[in-house]
């Protein structure tokens, strides 16, 4: 399949009202009337962090993929949820506004906890969950230790107190280096494991990441810090509460979220399977999105 190096704009993009007078911004790809998939971006990321292959698959198969800006990125109102589960109240309103009765949810990395929360909080609407190298709990009965996320755990008091000023500083820094964003992404790729390095060297992936980063950070960049705060708290649900089918993909060379973290979560989910992405690191799931979407669309609740 031939990929366009420059990503096309979404077929629909805008924002909807959610709780407490806040706004949720979204980007939609594919069919306006097809089966819906909500795509939860990683940390950091925004609503356009959806691979070109996934967008093309949606067009070819009549699917409706919706990327969401979490609070504090893009045009979504900044907000810190009390826990990850609470976000599903906003998700339900977004689905209502877009006329979606049932949905499947995919979460990449930091989007993984939000995808699982959707399965726990909205089982009557979520028909299946897919997770690509998702973050595991750090607190509560399902917690697992180790991995890069432990740095956030150690810095949790600082993140909680300094989230807002740190977000302002991060936004300012990104605006300052915007002209160098392409070179910065190349430099980041150079120090990554071979799997992520190969993926980030592909022109269509580089274009997608740059478009998402620059578009999402135009106004604000506090969402990654809010994510880190929430990942150092209990999620508001147990993994045993996720009764919907879950399919998990994880690179066995993941250097950010250890493979054992993914297996730990899968072992505790009532209806989940693990697919190992041989030799791939943290972003490996983004390179197999056609297979991920095909598998997810075959899922249904029991």
mmCIF file of C-alpha atoms in Angstrom:
data_model
loop_
_atom_site.group_PDB
_atom_site.id
_atom_site.type_symbol
_atom_site.label_atom_id
_atom_site.label_comp_id
_atom_site.label_asym_id
_atom_site.label_seq_id
_atom_site.Cartn_x
_atom_site.Cartn_y
_atom_site.Cartn_z
ATOM 1 C CA UNK A 1 0.000 0.000 0.000
ATOM 2 C CA UNK A 2 1.288 3.446 -0.917
ATOM 3 C CA UNK A 3 1.220 6.006 1.884
ATOM 4 C CA UNK A 4 0.995 9.751 1.451
ATOM 5 C CA UNK A 5 3.985 11.420 3.103
ATOM 6 C CA UNK A 6 1.894 14.437 4.139
ATOM 7 C CA UNK A 7 -1.179 13.488 6.190
ATOM 8 C CA UNK A 8 -4.508 14.754 4.957
ATOM 9 C CA UNK A 9 -6.642 16.838 7.249
ATOM 10 C CA UNK A 10 -9.369 15.017 9.197
ATOM 11 C CA UNK A 11 -12.740 14.579 7.482
ATOM 12 C CA UNK A 12 -14.308 16.320 10.480
ATOM 13 C CA UNK A 13 -12.706 18.280 13.305
ATOM 14 C CA UNK A 14 -14.214 20.305 16.118
ATOM 15 C CA UNK A 15 -15.227 20.281 19.774
ATOM 16 C CA UNK A 16 -18.247 19.340 21.870
ATOM 17 C CA UNK A 17 -19.510 20.433 25.273
ATOM 18 C CA UNK A 18 -18.847 18.094 28.187
ATOM 19 C CA UNK A 19 -19.301 18.427 31.939
ATOM 20 C CA UNK A 20 -18.811 21.610 33.959
ATOM 21 C CA UNK A 21 -18.842 23.874 30.901
ATOM 22 C CA UNK A 22 -15.676 22.326 29.467
ATOM 23 C CA UNK A 23 -14.953 21.422 25.818
ATOM 24 C CA UNK A 24 -13.565 18.259 24.228
ATOM 25 C CA UNK A 25 -11.888 18.564 20.825
ATOM 26 C CA UNK A 26 -11.757 15.686 18.361
ATOM 27 C CA UNK A 27 -10.657 14.718 14.850
ATOM 28 C CA UNK A 28 -12.547 12.197 12.749
ATOM 29 C CA UNK A 29 -11.253 10.026 9.898
ATOM 30 C CA UNK A 30 -12.996 7.639 7.535
ATOM 31 C CA UNK A 31 -16.749 7.215 7.247
ATOM 32 C CA UNK A 32 -19.191 9.503 9.073
ATOM 33 C CA UNK A 33 -21.674 6.629 9.440
ATOM 34 C CA UNK A 34 -19.446 3.565 9.899
ATOM 35 C CA UNK A 35 -18.719 1.578 13.067
ATOM 36 C CA UNK A 36 -16.972 3.912 15.506
ATOM 37 C CA UNK A 37 -13.532 3.559 17.064
ATOM 38 C CA UNK A 38 -12.240 6.071 19.609
ATOM 39 C CA UNK A 39 -8.456 6.374 19.447
ATOM 40 C CA UNK A 40 -6.738 7.550 22.641
ATOM 41 C CA UNK A 41 -3.342 9.126 21.951
ATOM 42 C CA UNK A 42 -0.161 8.454 23.878
ATOM 43 C CA UNK A 43 1.645 10.700 26.359
ATOM 44 C CA UNK A 44 2.481 13.152 24.880
ATOM 45 C CA UNK A 45 0.103 13.346 21.942
ATOM 46 C CA UNK A 46 -3.118 14.832 20.627
ATOM 47 C CA UNK A 47 -6.128 14.055 18.476
ATOM 48 C CA UNK A 48 -4.240 13.584 15.174
ATOM 49 C CA UNK A 49 -1.848 10.939 16.529
ATOM 50 C CA UNK A 50 -3.400 8.278 14.311
ATOM 51 C CA UNK A 51 -1.152 6.481 11.792
ATOM 52 C CA UNK A 52 -1.751 7.029 8.081
ATOM 53 C CA UNK A 53 -2.246 3.261 7.696
ATOM 54 C CA UNK A 54 -5.119 3.376 10.204
ATOM 55 C CA UNK A 55 -6.739 6.310 8.409
ATOM 56 C CA UNK A 56 -6.501 4.519 5.061
ATOM 57 C CA UNK A 57 -7.876 1.321 6.583
ATOM 58 C CA UNK A 58 -10.845 3.287 7.920
ATOM 59 C CA UNK A 59 -11.552 4.742 4.476
ATOM 60 C CA UNK A 60 -11.278 1.368 2.758
ATOM 61 C CA UNK A 61 -13.433 -0.515 5.271
ATOM 62 C CA UNK A 62 -16.005 2.139 6.105
ATOM 63 C CA UNK A 63 -14.886 2.713 9.688
ATOM 64 C CA UNK A 64 -15.149 5.911 11.721
ATOM 65 C CA UNK A 65 -11.991 6.648 13.743
ATOM 66 C CA UNK A 66 -12.208 9.490 16.257
ATOM 67 C CA UNK A 67 -9.102 10.890 17.918
ATOM 68 C CA UNK A 68 -9.673 12.897 21.116
ATOM 69 C CA UNK A 69 -7.600 15.656 22.712
ATOM 70 C CA UNK A 70 -7.387 14.925 26.417
ATOM 71 C CA UNK A 71 -7.946 17.951 28.703
ATOM 72 C CA UNK A 72 -5.092 20.416 28.351
ATOM 73 C CA UNK A 73 -4.044 19.701 24.764
ATOM 74 C CA UNK A 74 -5.398 21.069 21.506
ATOM 75 C CA UNK A 75 -8.735 22.789 22.117
ATOM 76 C CA UNK A 76 -9.809 20.621 25.065
ATOM 77 C CA UNK A 77 -10.325 22.614 28.263
ATOM 78 C CA UNK A 78 -7.573 21.968 30.836
ATOM 79 C CA UNK A 79 -8.812 19.804 33.688
ATOM 80 C CA UNK A 80 -7.432 17.213 36.101
ATOM 81 C CA UNK A 81 -9.763 14.277 36.654
ATOM 82 C CA UNK A 82 -9.898 12.816 40.173
ATOM 83 C CA UNK A 83 -8.977 9.491 38.571
ATOM 84 C CA UNK A 84 -8.799 7.915 35.120
ATOM 85 C CA UNK A 85 -12.265 6.372 35.390
ATOM 86 C CA UNK A 86 -13.894 9.794 35.719
ATOM 87 C CA UNK A 87 -13.034 10.670 32.109
ATOM 88 C CA UNK A 88 -15.687 8.214 30.901
ATOM 89 C CA UNK A 89 -18.380 10.708 31.927
ATOM 90 C CA UNK A 90 -16.991 13.072 29.274
ATOM 91 C CA UNK A 91 -16.596 10.242 26.769
ATOM 92 C CA UNK A 92 -20.293 9.383 27.097
ATOM 93 C CA UNK A 93 -21.252 12.983 26.295
ATOM 94 C CA UNK A 94 -18.922 13.046 23.293
ATOM 95 C CA UNK A 95 -20.482 9.848 21.953
ATOM 96 C CA UNK A 96 -23.955 11.292 22.476
ATOM 97 C CA UNK A 97 -23.041 14.493 20.627
ATOM 98 C CA UNK A 98 -21.643 12.531 17.677
ATOM 99 C CA UNK A 99 -24.647 10.192 17.558
ATOM 100 C CA UNK A 100 -22.664 7.068 18.491
ATOM 101 C CA UNK A 101 -24.441 4.304 20.392
ATOM 102 C CA UNK A 102 -21.624 1.783 20.720
ATOM 103 C CA UNK A 103 -17.904 2.021 20.163
ATOM 104 C CA UNK A 104 -14.579 0.267 20.284
ATOM 105 C CA UNK A 105 -11.645 2.007 21.971
ATOM 106 C CA UNK A 106 -7.917 1.856 21.227
ATOM 107 C CA UNK A 107 -5.283 3.286 23.567
ATOM 108 C CA UNK A 108 -1.600 3.788 22.774
ATOM 109 C CA UNK A 109 0.845 3.875 25.710
ATOM 110 C CA UNK A 110 -0.584 6.561 28.035
ATOM 111 C CA UNK A 111 -3.910 6.178 26.261
ATOM 112 C CA UNK A 112 -4.106 2.573 27.460
ATOM 113 C CA UNK A 113 -5.459 3.353 30.958
ATOM 114 C CA UNK A 114 -8.176 5.545 29.409
ATOM 115 C CA UNK A 115 -9.180 2.789 26.984
ATOM 116 C CA UNK A 116 -9.440 0.275 29.841
ATOM 117 C CA UNK A 117 -11.435 2.798 31.889
ATOM 118 C CA UNK A 118 -13.913 3.057 29.010
ATOM 119 C CA UNK A 119 -14.374 -0.710 29.156
ATOM 120 C CA UNK A 120 -14.929 -0.597 32.914
ATOM 121 C CA UNK A 121 -17.120 2.521 33.023
ATOM 122 C CA UNK A 122 -19.227 2.110 29.887
ATOM 123 C CA UNK A 123 -19.638 -1.655 29.366
ATOM 124 C CA UNK A 124 -23.043 -1.143 27.771
ATOM 125 C CA UNK A 125 -21.483 0.951 24.977
ATOM 126 C CA UNK A 126 -17.914 -0.338 24.590
ATOM 127 C CA UNK A 127 -17.800 -3.483 22.460
ATOM 128 C CA UNK A 128 -14.076 -4.069 22.742
ATOM 129 C CA UNK A 129 -10.778 -2.498 23.786
ATOM 130 C CA UNK A 130 -7.390 -2.556 22.091
ATOM 131 C CA UNK A 131 -4.192 -1.504 23.889
ATOM 132 C CA UNK A 132 -0.811 -0.820 22.271
ATOM 133 C CA UNK A 133 1.997 -0.928 24.844
ATOM 134 C CA UNK A 134 -0.246 0.509 27.545
ATOM 135 C CA UNK A 135 0.815 1.907 30.918
ATOM 136 C CA UNK A 136 0.106 -0.373 33.895
ATOM 137 C CA UNK A 137 -1.249 0.666 37.318
ATOM 138 C CA UNK A 138 1.268 2.031 39.816
ATOM 139 C CA UNK A 139 -1.096 2.077 42.809
ATOM 140 C CA UNK A 140 -3.676 -0.227 44.317
ATOM 141 C CA UNK A 141 -4.122 -3.995 44.147
ATOM 142 C CA UNK A 142 -3.175 -4.198 40.447
ATOM 143 C CA UNK A 143 0.055 -2.191 40.756
ATOM 144 C CA UNK A 144 3.346 -3.310 39.256
ATOM 145 C CA UNK A 145 6.746 -1.763 39.942
ATOM 146 C CA UNK A 146 9.609 -0.719 37.726
ATOM 147 C CA UNK A 147 9.722 0.930 34.332
ATOM 148 C CA UNK A 148 10.036 4.571 33.310
ATOM 149 C CA UNK A 149 6.710 5.433 34.953
ATOM 150 C CA UNK A 150 8.387 5.053 38.363
ATOM 151 C CA UNK A 151 10.089 8.395 37.790
ATOM 152 C CA UNK A 152 6.631 10.006 37.712
ATOM 153 C CA UNK A 153 5.719 8.106 40.883
ATOM 154 C CA UNK A 154 8.749 9.573 42.668
ATOM 155 C CA UNK A 155 7.961 13.050 41.371
ATOM 156 C CA UNK A 156 4.225 12.806 42.085
ATOM 157 C CA UNK A 157 4.152 15.535 44.803
ATOM 158 C CA UNK A 158 5.999 17.972 42.527
ATOM 159 C CA UNK A 159 3.782 17.142 39.551
ATOM 160 C CA UNK A 160 0.608 17.651 41.570
ATOM 161 C CA UNK A 161 1.689 21.055 42.881
ATOM 162 C CA UNK A 162 3.503 22.324 39.793
ATOM 163 C CA UNK A 163 1.331 20.896 37.011
ATOM 164 C CA UNK A 164 -0.052 24.253 35.848
ATOM 165 C CA UNK A 165 3.199 26.293 35.782
ATOM 166 C CA UNK A 166 5.056 23.338 34.298
ATOM 167 C CA UNK A 167 2.415 23.147 31.580
ATOM 168 C CA UNK A 168 2.885 26.828 30.768
ATOM 169 C CA UNK A 169 6.651 26.363 30.612
ATOM 170 C CA UNK A 170 6.284 23.323 28.369
ATOM 171 C CA UNK A 171 3.969 25.176 25.992
ATOM 172 C CA UNK A 172 6.398 28.097 25.794
ATOM 173 C CA UNK A 173 9.322 25.773 25.126
ATOM 174 C CA UNK A 174 7.489 23.979 22.312
ATOM 175 C CA UNK A 175 6.522 27.276 20.691
ATOM 176 C CA UNK A 176 10.144 28.374 20.831
ATOM 177 C CA UNK A 177 11.461 25.266 19.073
ATOM 178 C CA UNK A 178 8.604 24.838 16.563
ATOM 179 C CA UNK A 179 10.855 25.682 13.579
ATOM 180 C CA UNK A 180 13.229 22.928 14.705
ATOM 181 C CA UNK A 181 10.553 20.304 15.360
ATOM 182 C CA UNK A 182 11.580 18.084 12.434
ATOM 183 C CA UNK A 183 15.224 18.103 13.428
ATOM 184 C CA UNK A 184 14.253 17.487 17.043
ATOM 185 C CA UNK A 185 12.220 14.421 16.085
ATOM 186 C CA UNK A 186 15.171 13.127 14.041
ATOM 187 C CA UNK A 187 17.461 13.616 17.044
ATOM 188 C CA UNK A 188 14.996 11.773 19.302
ATOM 189 C CA UNK A 189 14.821 8.909 16.805
ATOM 190 C CA UNK A 190 18.592 8.591 16.778
ATOM 191 C CA UNK A 191 18.725 7.597 20.445
ATOM 192 C CA UNK A 192 15.797 5.157 20.346
ATOM 193 C CA UNK A 193 15.976 1.361 20.021
ATOM 194 C CA UNK A 194 16.053 -0.009 16.500
ATOM 195 C CA UNK A 195 12.300 -0.678 16.311
ATOM 196 C CA UNK A 196 11.220 2.860 17.127
ATOM 197 C CA UNK A 197 14.123 4.307 15.130
ATOM 198 C CA UNK A 198 12.986 2.459 11.992
ATOM 199 C CA UNK A 199 9.379 3.543 12.432
ATOM 200 C CA UNK A 200 10.251 7.200 13.037
ATOM 201 C CA UNK A 201 12.449 7.186 9.929
ATOM 202 C CA UNK A 202 9.442 6.430 7.719
ATOM 203 C CA UNK A 203 8.282 9.703 6.118
ATOM 204 C CA UNK A 204 4.563 9.118 6.711
ATOM 205 C CA UNK A 205 5.080 8.467 10.435
ATOM 206 C CA UNK A 206 7.358 11.465 10.850
ATOM 207 C CA UNK A 207 4.801 13.654 9.082
ATOM 208 C CA UNK A 208 1.979 12.333 11.260
ATOM 209 C CA UNK A 209 3.875 12.918 14.514
ATOM 210 C CA UNK A 210 4.924 16.431 13.522
ATOM 211 C CA UNK A 211 1.425 17.381 12.387
ATOM 212 C CA UNK A 212 -0.037 16.081 15.636
ATOM 213 C CA UNK A 213 2.586 17.710 17.860
ATOM 214 C CA UNK A 214 2.476 21.127 16.212
ATOM 215 C CA UNK A 215 -1.301 21.225 15.853
ATOM 216 C CA UNK A 216 -2.000 19.922 19.361
ATOM 217 C CA UNK A 217 0.439 22.254 21.116
ATOM 218 C CA UNK A 218 -0.612 25.511 19.444
ATOM 219 C CA UNK A 219 -2.515 26.726 22.505
ATOM 220 C CA UNK A 220 -1.551 24.572 25.503
ATOM 221 C CA UNK A 221 0.438 21.519 26.574
ATOM 222 C CA UNK A 222 -0.657 20.568 30.080
ATOM 223 C CA UNK A 223 -2.272 17.219 29.181
ATOM 224 C CA UNK A 224 0.943 15.135 29.464
ATOM 225 C CA UNK A 225 1.477 16.409 33.005
ATOM 226 C CA UNK A 226 -2.120 15.635 33.953
ATOM 227 C CA UNK A 227 -1.608 12.123 32.555
ATOM 228 C CA UNK A 228 1.453 11.592 34.727
ATOM 229 C CA UNK A 229 -0.409 12.771 37.827
ATOM 230 C CA UNK A 230 -3.275 10.356 37.144
ATOM 231 C CA UNK A 231 -0.929 7.456 36.422
ATOM 232 C CA UNK A 232 0.550 7.869 39.924
ATOM 233 C CA UNK A 233 -2.914 7.521 41.497
ATOM 234 C CA UNK A 234 -5.301 4.600 41.684
ATOM 235 C CA UNK A 235 -7.312 4.520 38.476
ATOM 236 C CA UNK A 236 -10.767 4.387 40.105
ATOM 237 C CA UNK A 237 -11.447 0.829 38.966
ATOM 238 C CA UNK A 238 -9.854 -2.593 39.290
ATOM 239 C CA UNK A 239 -8.679 -4.509 36.246
ATOM 240 C CA UNK A 240 -11.218 -7.175 37.157
ATOM 241 C CA UNK A 241 -13.937 -4.595 36.437
ATOM 242 C CA UNK A 242 -13.078 -4.555 32.717
ATOM 243 C CA UNK A 243 -15.489 -7.243 31.558
ATOM 244 C CA UNK A 244 -15.433 -6.355 27.848
ATOM 245 C CA UNK A 245 -12.999 -8.166 25.510
ATOM 246 C CA UNK A 246 -9.482 -6.689 25.468
ATOM 247 C CA UNK A 247 -6.731 -7.301 22.935
ATOM 248 C CA UNK A 248 -3.254 -6.157 23.935
ATOM 249 C CA UNK A 249 -0.226 -5.714 21.659
ATOM 250 C CA UNK A 250 3.213 -5.135 23.180
ATOM 251 C CA UNK A 251 6.739 -5.068 21.790
ATOM 252 C CA UNK A 252 8.984 -7.523 23.595
ATOM 253 C CA UNK A 253 11.811 -4.936 23.454
ATOM 254 C CA UNK A 254 9.738 -2.043 24.809
ATOM 255 C CA UNK A 255 12.123 0.297 26.624
ATOM 256 C CA UNK A 256 9.488 2.641 28.105
ATOM 257 C CA UNK A 257 6.682 0.344 29.281
ATOM 258 C CA UNK A 258 8.312 -3.047 30.017
ATOM 259 C CA UNK A 259 6.715 -6.043 28.348
ATOM 260 C CA UNK A 260 6.196 -7.611 31.762
ATOM 261 C CA UNK A 261 3.921 -4.687 32.664
ATOM 262 C CA UNK A 262 1.657 -5.505 29.736
ATOM 263 C CA UNK A 263 1.596 -9.195 30.629
ATOM 264 C CA UNK A 264 0.863 -8.293 34.252
ATOM 265 C CA UNK A 265 -2.239 -6.355 33.203
ATOM 266 C CA UNK A 266 -3.430 -8.955 30.703
ATOM 267 C CA UNK A 267 -3.159 -11.692 33.329
ATOM 268 C CA UNK A 268 -5.556 -9.721 35.552
ATOM 269 C CA UNK A 269 -8.147 -8.795 32.945
ATOM 270 C CA UNK A 270 -11.146 -11.165 32.797
ATOM 271 C CA UNK A 271 -11.259 -11.406 28.970
ATOM 272 C CA UNK A 272 -7.932 -10.449 27.415
ATOM 273 C CA UNK A 273 -5.241 -11.841 25.135
ATOM 274 C CA UNK A 274 -1.660 -10.722 24.570
ATOM 275 C CA UNK A 275 -0.043 -10.454 21.133
ATOM 276 C CA UNK A 276 3.750 -10.122 21.243
ATOM 277 C CA UNK A 277 5.306 -7.830 18.633
ATOM 278 C CA UNK A 278 8.635 -9.571 18.142
ATOM 279 C CA UNK A 279 11.712 -7.357 18.303
ATOM 280 C CA UNK A 280 9.711 -4.110 18.490
ATOM 281 C CA UNK A 281 9.998 -1.372 21.086
ATOM 282 C CA UNK A 282 7.495 1.130 22.446
ATOM 283 C CA UNK A 283 5.876 2.352 19.231
ATOM 284 C CA UNK A 284 5.695 -1.060 17.588
ATOM 285 C CA UNK A 285 1.907 -1.192 17.738
ATOM 286 C CA UNK A 286 1.659 1.810 15.410
ATOM 287 C CA UNK A 287 3.286 -0.212 12.643
ATOM 288 C CA UNK A 288 0.592 -2.922 12.619
ATOM 289 C CA UNK A 289 -2.567 -0.838 12.852
ATOM 290 C CA UNK A 290 -4.366 -2.596 9.987
ATOM 291 C CA UNK A 291 -4.101 -5.892 11.886
ATOM 292 C CA UNK A 292 -5.087 -4.158 15.138
ATOM 293 C CA UNK A 293 -8.207 -2.627 13.597
ATOM 294 C CA UNK A 294 -9.176 -5.881 11.932
ATOM 295 C CA UNK A 295 -8.878 -7.759 15.217
ATOM 296 C CA UNK A 296 -10.720 -5.097 17.178
ATOM 297 C CA UNK A 297 -13.623 -5.044 14.737
ATOM 298 C CA UNK A 298 -14.039 -8.802 15.242
ATOM 299 C CA UNK A 299 -14.645 -8.306 18.957
ATOM 300 C CA UNK A 300 -18.046 -8.127 20.586
ATOM 301 C CA UNK A 301 -19.278 -8.170 24.127
ATOM 302 C CA UNK A 302 -20.673 -11.391 25.506
#
